[in-house]
Tab-separated table of C-alpha atoms in Angstrom:
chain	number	residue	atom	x	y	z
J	50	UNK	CA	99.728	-115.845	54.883
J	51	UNK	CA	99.919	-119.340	53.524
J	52	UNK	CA	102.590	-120.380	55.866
J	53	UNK	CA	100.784	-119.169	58.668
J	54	UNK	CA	98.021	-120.927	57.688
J	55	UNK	CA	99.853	-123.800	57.382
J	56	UNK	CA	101.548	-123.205	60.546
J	57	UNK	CA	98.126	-123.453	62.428
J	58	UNK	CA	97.040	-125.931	60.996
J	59	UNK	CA	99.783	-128.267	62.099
J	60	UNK	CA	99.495	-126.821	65.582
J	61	UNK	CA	95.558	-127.873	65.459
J	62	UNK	CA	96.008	-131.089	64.615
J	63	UNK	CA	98.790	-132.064	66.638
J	64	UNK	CA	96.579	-130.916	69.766
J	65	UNK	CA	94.226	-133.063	68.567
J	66	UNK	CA	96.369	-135.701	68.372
J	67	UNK	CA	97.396	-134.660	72.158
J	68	UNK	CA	93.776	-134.646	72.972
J	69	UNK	CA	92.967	-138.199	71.301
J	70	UNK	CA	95.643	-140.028	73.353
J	71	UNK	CA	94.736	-138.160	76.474
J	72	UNK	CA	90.969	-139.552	75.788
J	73	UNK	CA	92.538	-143.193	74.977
J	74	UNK	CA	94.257	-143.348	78.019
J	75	UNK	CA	91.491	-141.764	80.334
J	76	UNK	CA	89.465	-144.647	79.009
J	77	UNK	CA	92.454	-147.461	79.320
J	78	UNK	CA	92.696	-146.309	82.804
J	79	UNK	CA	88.903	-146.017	83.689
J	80	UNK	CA	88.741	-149.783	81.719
J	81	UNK	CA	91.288	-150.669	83.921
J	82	UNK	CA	89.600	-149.245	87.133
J	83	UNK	CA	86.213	-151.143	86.096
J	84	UNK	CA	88.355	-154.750	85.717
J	85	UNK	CA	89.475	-154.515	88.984
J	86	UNK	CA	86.423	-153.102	90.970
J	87	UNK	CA	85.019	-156.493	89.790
J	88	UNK	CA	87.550	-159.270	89.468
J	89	UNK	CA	89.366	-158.332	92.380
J	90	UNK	CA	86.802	-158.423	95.197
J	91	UNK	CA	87.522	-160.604	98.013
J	92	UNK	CA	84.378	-162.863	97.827
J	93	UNK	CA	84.510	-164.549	100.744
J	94	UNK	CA	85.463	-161.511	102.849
J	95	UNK	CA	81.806	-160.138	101.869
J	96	UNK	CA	79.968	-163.008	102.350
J	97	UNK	CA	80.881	-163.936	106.001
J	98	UNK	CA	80.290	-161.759	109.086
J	99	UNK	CA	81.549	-162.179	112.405
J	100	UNK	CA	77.679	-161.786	113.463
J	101	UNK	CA	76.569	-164.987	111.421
J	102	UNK	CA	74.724	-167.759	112.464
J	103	UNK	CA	74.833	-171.112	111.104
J	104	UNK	CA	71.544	-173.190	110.230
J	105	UNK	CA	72.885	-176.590	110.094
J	106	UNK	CA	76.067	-178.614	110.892
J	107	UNK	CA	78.594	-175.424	110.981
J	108	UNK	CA	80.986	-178.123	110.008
J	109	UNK	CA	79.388	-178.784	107.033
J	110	UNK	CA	81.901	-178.215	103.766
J	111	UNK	CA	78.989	-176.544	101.564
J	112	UNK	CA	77.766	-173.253	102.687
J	113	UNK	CA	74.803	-171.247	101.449
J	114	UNK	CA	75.000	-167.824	101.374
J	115	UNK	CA	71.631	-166.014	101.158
J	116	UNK	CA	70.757	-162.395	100.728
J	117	UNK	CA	67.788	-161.663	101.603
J	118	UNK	CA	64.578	-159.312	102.032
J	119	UNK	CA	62.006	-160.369	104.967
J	120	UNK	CA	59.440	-158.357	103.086
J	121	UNK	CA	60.278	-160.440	99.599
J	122	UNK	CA	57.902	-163.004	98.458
J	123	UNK	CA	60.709	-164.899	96.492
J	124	UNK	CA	62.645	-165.193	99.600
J	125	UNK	CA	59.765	-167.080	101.514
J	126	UNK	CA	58.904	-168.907	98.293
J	127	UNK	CA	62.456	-170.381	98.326
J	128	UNK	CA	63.215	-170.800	102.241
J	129	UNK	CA	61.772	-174.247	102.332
J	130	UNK	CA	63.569	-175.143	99.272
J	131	UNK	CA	66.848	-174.232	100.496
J	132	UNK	CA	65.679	-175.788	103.743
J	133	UNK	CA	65.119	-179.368	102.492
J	134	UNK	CA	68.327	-179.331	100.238
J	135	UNK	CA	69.992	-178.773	103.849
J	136	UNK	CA	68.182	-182.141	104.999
J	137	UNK	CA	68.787	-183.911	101.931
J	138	UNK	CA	72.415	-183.700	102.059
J	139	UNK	CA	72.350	-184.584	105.932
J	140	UNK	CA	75.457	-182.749	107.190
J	141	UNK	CA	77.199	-181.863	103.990
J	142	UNK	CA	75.144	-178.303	103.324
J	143	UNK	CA	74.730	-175.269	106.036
J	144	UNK	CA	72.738	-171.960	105.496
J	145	UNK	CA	73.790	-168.055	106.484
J	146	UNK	CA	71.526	-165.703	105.769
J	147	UNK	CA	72.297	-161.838	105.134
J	148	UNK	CA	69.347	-159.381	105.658
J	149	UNK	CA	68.959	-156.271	103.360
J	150	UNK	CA	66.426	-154.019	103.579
J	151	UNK	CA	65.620	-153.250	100.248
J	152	UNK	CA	61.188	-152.991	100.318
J	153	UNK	CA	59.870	-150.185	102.164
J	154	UNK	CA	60.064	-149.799	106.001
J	155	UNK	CA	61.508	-153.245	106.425
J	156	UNK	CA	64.646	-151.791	108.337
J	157	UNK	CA	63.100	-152.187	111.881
J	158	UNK	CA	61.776	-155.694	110.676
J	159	UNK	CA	65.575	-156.595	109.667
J	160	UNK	CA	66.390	-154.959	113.389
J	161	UNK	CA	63.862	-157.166	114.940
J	162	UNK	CA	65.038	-160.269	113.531
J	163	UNK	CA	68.779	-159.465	114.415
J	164	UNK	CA	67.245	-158.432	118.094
J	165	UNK	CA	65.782	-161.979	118.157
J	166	UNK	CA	69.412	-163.868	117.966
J	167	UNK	CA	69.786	-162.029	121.602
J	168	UNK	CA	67.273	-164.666	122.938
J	169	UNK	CA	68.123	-167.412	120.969
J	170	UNK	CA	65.334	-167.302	118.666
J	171	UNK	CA	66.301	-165.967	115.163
J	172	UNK	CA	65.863	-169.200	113.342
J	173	UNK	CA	62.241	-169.571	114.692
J	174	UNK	CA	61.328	-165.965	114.444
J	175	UNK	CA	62.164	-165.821	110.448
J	176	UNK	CA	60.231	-168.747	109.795
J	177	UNK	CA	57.431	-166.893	111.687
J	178	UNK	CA	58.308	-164.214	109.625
J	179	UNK	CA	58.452	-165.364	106.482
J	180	UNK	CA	55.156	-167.495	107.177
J	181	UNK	CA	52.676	-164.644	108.110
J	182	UNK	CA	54.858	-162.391	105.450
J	183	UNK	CA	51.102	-161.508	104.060
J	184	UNK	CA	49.912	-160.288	107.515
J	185	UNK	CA	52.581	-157.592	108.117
J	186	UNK	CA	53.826	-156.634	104.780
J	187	UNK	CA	50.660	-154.854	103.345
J	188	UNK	CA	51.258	-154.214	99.478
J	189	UNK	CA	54.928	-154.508	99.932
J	190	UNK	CA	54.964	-151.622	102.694
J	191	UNK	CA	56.107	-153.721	106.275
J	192	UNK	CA	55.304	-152.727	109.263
J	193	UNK	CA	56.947	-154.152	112.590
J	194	UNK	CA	54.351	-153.284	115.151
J	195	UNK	CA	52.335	-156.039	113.107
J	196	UNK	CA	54.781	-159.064	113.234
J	197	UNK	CA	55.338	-158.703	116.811
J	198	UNK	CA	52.013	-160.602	117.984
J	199	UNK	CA	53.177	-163.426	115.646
J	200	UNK	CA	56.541	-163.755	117.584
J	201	UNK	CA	55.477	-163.497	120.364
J	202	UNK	CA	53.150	-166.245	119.831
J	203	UNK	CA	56.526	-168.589	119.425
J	204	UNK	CA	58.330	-166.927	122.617
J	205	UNK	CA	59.991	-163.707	121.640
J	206	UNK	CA	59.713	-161.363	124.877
J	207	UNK	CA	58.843	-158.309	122.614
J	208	UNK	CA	60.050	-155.786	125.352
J	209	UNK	CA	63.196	-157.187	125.450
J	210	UNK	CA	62.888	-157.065	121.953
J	211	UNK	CA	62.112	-153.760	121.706
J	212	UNK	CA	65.297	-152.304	123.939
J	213	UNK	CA	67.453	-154.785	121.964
J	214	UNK	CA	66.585	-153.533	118.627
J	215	UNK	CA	68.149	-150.605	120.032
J	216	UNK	CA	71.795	-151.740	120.584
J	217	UNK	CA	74.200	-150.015	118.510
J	218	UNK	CA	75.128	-153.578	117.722
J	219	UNK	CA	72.204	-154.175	116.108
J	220	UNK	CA	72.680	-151.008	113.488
J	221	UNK	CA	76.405	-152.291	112.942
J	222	UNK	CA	75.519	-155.642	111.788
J	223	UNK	CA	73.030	-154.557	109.843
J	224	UNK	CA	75.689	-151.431	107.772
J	225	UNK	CA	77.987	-154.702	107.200
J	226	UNK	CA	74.902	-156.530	105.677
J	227	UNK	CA	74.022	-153.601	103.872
J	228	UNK	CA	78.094	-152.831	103.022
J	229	UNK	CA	78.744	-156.238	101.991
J	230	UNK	CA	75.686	-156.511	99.458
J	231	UNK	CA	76.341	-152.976	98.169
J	232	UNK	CA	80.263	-154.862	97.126
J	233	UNK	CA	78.983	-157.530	95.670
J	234	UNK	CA	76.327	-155.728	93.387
J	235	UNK	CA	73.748	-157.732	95.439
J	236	UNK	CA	70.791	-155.586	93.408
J	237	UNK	CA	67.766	-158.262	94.099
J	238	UNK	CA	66.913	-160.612	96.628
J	239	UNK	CA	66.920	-163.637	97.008
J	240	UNK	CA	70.658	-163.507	95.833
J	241	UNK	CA	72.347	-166.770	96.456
J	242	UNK	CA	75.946	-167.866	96.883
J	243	UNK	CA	77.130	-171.154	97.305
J	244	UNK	CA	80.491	-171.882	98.461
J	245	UNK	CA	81.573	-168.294	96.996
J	246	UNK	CA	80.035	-169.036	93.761
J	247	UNK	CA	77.219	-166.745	92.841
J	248	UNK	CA	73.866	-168.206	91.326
J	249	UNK	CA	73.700	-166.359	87.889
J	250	UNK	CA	70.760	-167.782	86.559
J	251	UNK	CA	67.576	-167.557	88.835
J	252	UNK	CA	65.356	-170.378	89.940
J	253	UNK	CA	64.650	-173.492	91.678
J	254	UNK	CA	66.599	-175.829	89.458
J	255	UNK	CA	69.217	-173.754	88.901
J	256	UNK	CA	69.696	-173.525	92.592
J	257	UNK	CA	69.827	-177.464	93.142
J	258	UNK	CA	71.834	-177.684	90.335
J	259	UNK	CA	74.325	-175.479	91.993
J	260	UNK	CA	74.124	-176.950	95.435
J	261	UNK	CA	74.814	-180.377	93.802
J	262	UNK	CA	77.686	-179.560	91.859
J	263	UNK	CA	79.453	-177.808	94.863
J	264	UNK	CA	78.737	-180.877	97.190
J	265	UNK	CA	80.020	-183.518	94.528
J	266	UNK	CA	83.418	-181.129	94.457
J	267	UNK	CA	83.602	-180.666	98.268
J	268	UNK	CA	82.677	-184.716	99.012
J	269	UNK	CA	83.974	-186.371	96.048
J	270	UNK	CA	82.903	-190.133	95.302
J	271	UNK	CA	80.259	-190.022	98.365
């Protein structure tokens, strides 16, 4: 009976010991999985889009890439921010912006302001957006149907608009947008990138900082 006992007992703990190394190595190979899901993203093949446009000299050597909500009151806090550090450095600094609907019905506002690029007036129209943010974004709910007096007030034809919003174009730029953030862990917006290089800590200096830095590396001793 002893033996038996002892018998067992051995074949207990050496599936245990199978068990523990099977857990170790589920875990190595999960750790593993984790390391590479983040170190080995392609940055720069989810910032850029073929559907991007450029504010500023598109030759420029320092890029900003901006992720952002129309409906976010940070984002139009910081547009003429990141606006006058494009003026400052005077050819050396362009701006792309990437539009994620993260507030509440803001998807046909992000639709509107792709639509807009159709007539030539997507820089104009988020300005206008971003300016009468208050008027059309009612306790963080948006609503489209009230932002289209305001652009039209600066040109937009709104019926052209309103069949262009409808271009399956439109809905694939805006799944990249929406793919792209979703790889990068883009979680808030504004979410800032600056020649690849994410902003980590939030805020105005921190931003300049950043642009700074990346212009003294990309136009060294000018």
């Amino acid at each position: 009976m002893k033996k038996l006992s002892t018998k067992k007992s051995l074949e207990v703990k050496k599936r245990n010991k199978i068990i523990s190394i099977a857990v170790l190595c589920i875990a190595v190979v999960i750790t593993a999985l984790s390391f590479t899901s983040k170190e080995s993203i392609n940055i720069d093949q989810h910032l850029y889009s073929q559907n991007d446009l450029i504010f500023g000299n598109k030759y420029a050597k320092v890029t900003i890439v901006e992720f952002f909500d129309p409906a976010c009151e940070s984002c139009r806090a910081f547009y003429p921010l990141v606006k006058s550090q494009i003026k400052k450095y005077k050819g050396k600094v362009n701006l792309i912006v990437r539009p994620v609907a993260f507030h509440r019905n803001v998807g046909p506002v992000v639709a509107a302001l792709e639509a807009t690029k159709m007539q030539g007036k997507f820089w104009e129209s988020l300005g206008t957006t971003l300016n009468y943010l208050s008027r059309w974004a009612i306790y963080h709910v948006a609503n489209v149907d009230l932002l289209y007096p305001y652009l039209q007030d600066i040109g937009v034809d709104i019926e052209k608009l309103k069949i262009d919003v409808k271009n399956p174009a439109i809905a694939e730029s805006m799944a990249q947008d929406a793919l792209d953030a979703k790889t990068l862990k883009v979680l808030k917006t504004p979410t800032f990138y600056v020649n690849g290089t994410e902003l980590k800590r939030f805020g105005a200096e921190q931003l300049k900082a950043l642009i700074a830095k990346e212009v003294s590396k990309a136009y060294p001793g000018k």
